[in-house]
PDB file of C-alpha atoms in Angstrom:
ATOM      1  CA  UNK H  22      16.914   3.980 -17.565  1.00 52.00           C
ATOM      2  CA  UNK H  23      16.270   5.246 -20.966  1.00 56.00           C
ATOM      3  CA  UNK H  24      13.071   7.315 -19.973  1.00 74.00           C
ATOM      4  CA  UNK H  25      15.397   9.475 -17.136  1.00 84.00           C
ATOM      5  CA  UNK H  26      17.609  10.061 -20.529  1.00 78.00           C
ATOM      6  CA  UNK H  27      14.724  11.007 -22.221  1.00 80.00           C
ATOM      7  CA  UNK H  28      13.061  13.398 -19.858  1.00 85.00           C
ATOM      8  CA  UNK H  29      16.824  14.991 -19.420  1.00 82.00           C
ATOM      9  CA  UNK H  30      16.307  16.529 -22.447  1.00 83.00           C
ATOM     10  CA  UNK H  31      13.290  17.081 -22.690  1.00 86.00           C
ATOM     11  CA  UNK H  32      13.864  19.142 -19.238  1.00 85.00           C
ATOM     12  CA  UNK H  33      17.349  21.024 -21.257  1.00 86.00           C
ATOM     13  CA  UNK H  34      14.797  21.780 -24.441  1.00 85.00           C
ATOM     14  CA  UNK H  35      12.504  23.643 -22.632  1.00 88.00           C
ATOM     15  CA  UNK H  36      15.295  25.463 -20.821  1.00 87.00           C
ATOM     16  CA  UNK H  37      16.852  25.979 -24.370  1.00 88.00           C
ATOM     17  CA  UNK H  38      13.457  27.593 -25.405  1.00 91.00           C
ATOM     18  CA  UNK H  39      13.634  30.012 -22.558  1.00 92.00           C
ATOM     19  CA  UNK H  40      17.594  30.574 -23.059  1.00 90.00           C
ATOM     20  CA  UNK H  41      18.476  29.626 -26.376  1.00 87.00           C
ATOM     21  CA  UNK H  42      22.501  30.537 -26.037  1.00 87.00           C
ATOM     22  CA  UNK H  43      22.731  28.210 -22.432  1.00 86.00           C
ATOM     23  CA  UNK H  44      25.943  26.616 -23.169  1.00 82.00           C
ATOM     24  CA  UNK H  45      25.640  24.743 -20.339  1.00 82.00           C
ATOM     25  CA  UNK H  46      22.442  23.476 -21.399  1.00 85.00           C
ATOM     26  CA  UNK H  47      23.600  22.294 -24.349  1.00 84.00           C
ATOM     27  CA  UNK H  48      26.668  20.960 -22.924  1.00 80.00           C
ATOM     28  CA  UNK H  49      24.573  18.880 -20.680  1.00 84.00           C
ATOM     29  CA  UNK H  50      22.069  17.625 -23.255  1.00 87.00           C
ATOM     30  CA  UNK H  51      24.506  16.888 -25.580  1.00 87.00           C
ATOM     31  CA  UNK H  52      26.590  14.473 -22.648  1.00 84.00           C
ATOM     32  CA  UNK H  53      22.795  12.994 -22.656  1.00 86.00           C
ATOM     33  CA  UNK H  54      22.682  12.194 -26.087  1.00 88.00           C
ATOM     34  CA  UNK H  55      26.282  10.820 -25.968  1.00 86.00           C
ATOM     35  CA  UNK H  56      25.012   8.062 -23.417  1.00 84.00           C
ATOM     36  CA  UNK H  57      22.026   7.207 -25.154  1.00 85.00           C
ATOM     37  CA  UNK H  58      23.811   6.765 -28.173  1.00 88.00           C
ATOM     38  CA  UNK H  59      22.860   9.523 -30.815  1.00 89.00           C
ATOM     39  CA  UNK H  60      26.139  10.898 -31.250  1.00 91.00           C
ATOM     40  CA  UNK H  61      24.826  13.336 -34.208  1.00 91.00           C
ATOM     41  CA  UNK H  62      22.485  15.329 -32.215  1.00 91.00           C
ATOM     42  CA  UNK H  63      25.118  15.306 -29.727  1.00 91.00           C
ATOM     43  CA  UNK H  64      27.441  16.861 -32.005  1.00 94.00           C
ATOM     44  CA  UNK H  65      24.941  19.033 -32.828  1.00 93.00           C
ATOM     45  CA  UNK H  66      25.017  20.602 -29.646  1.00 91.00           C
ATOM     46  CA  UNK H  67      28.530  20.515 -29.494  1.00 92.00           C
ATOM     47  CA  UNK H  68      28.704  22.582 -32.231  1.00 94.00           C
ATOM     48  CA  UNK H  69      25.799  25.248 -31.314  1.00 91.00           C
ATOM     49  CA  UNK H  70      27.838  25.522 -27.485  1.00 90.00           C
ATOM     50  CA  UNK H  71      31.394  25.855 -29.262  1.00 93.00           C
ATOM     51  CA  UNK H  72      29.654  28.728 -31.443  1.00 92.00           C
ATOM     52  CA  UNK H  73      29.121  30.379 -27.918  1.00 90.00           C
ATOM     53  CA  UNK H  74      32.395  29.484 -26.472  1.00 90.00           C
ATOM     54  CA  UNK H  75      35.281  28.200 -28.394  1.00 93.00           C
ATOM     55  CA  UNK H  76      37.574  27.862 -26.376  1.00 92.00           C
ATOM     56  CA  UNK H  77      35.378  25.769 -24.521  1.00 90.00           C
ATOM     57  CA  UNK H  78      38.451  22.734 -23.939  1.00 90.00           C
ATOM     58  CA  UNK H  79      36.037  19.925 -22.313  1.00 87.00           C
ATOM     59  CA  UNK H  80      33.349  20.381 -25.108  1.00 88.00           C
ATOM     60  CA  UNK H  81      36.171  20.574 -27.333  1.00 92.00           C
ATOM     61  CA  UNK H  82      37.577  17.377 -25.883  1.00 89.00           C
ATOM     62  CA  UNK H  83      34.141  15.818 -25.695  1.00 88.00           C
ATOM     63  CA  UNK H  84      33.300  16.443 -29.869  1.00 92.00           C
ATOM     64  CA  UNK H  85      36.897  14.919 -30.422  1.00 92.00           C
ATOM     65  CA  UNK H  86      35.355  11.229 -28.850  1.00 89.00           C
ATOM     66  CA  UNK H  87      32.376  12.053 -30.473  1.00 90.00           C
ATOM     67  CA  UNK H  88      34.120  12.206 -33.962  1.00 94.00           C
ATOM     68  CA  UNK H  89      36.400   9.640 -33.190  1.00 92.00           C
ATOM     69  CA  UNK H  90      33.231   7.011 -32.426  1.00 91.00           C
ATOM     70  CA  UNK H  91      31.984   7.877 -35.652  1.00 92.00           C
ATOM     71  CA  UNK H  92      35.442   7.514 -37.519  1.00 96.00           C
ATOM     72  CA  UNK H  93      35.800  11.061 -38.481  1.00 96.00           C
ATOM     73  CA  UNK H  94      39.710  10.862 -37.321  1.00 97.00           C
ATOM     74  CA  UNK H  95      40.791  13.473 -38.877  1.00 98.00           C
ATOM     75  CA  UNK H  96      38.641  15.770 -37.252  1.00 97.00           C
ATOM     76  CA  UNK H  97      38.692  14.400 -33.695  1.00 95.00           C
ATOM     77  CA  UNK H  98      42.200  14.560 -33.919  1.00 95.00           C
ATOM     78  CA  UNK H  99      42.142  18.332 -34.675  1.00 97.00           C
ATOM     79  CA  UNK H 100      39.591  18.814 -31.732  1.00 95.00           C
ATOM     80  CA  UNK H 101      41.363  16.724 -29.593  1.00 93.00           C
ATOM     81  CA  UNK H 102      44.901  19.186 -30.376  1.00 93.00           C
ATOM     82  CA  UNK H 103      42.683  22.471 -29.762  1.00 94.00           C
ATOM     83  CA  UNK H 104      41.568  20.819 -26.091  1.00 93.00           C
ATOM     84  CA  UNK H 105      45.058  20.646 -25.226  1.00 91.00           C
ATOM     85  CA  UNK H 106      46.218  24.069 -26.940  1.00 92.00           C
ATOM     86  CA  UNK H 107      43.583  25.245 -24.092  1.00 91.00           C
ATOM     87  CA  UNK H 108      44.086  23.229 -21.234  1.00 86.00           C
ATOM     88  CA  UNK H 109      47.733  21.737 -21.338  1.00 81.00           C
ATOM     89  CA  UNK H 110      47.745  17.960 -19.562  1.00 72.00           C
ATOM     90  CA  UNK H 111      44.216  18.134 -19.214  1.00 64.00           C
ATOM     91  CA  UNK H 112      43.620  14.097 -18.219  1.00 61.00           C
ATOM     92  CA  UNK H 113      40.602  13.431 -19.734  1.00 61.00           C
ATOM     93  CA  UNK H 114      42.219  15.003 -23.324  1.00 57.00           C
ATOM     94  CA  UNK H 115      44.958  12.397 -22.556  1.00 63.00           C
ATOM     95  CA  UNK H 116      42.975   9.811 -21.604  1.00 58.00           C
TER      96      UNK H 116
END
């Protein structure tokens, strides 16, 4: 299972190379680092697709679990806030 994780982003880099501002590309690599595990390259890319859209509410959403895995409450809890600012009730926010 691991190696379909691994070429998944090895497929998104190469599309990164040819479109380095994809925020979909990111957002999709980064959901692939989340399930393998590496949640700091997956905030990485959290942060590099926020840069391109901020009010981005499910990446938002998505770096608040992030943060909240690696104990960083204070900050997932802001993130977490800003996703619902965006997208009031949004379930997986509330979830």
């Amino acid at each position: 299972m691991l190696s379909r994780f691994d070429e998944s982003v090895k497929d998104l880099k190469k599309s990164l190379i040819i479109k380095p501002n994809n925020a979909d590309a990111l957002s999709d690599r980064r959901l692939t680092y989340l399930k393998i595990g590496n949640y700091e390259k997956s905030l990485d890319d959290l942060n590099k697709s926020l840069e391109i859209r901020p009010d981005n509410a499910t990446a938002l959403c998505i770096r608040g679990m992030a943060y909240q895995i690696l104990n960083k409450l204070s900050e997932s809890l802001a993130d977490l806030n800003k996703s619902l600012e965006i997208e009031q009730g949004d379930i997986l926010t509330l979830v």
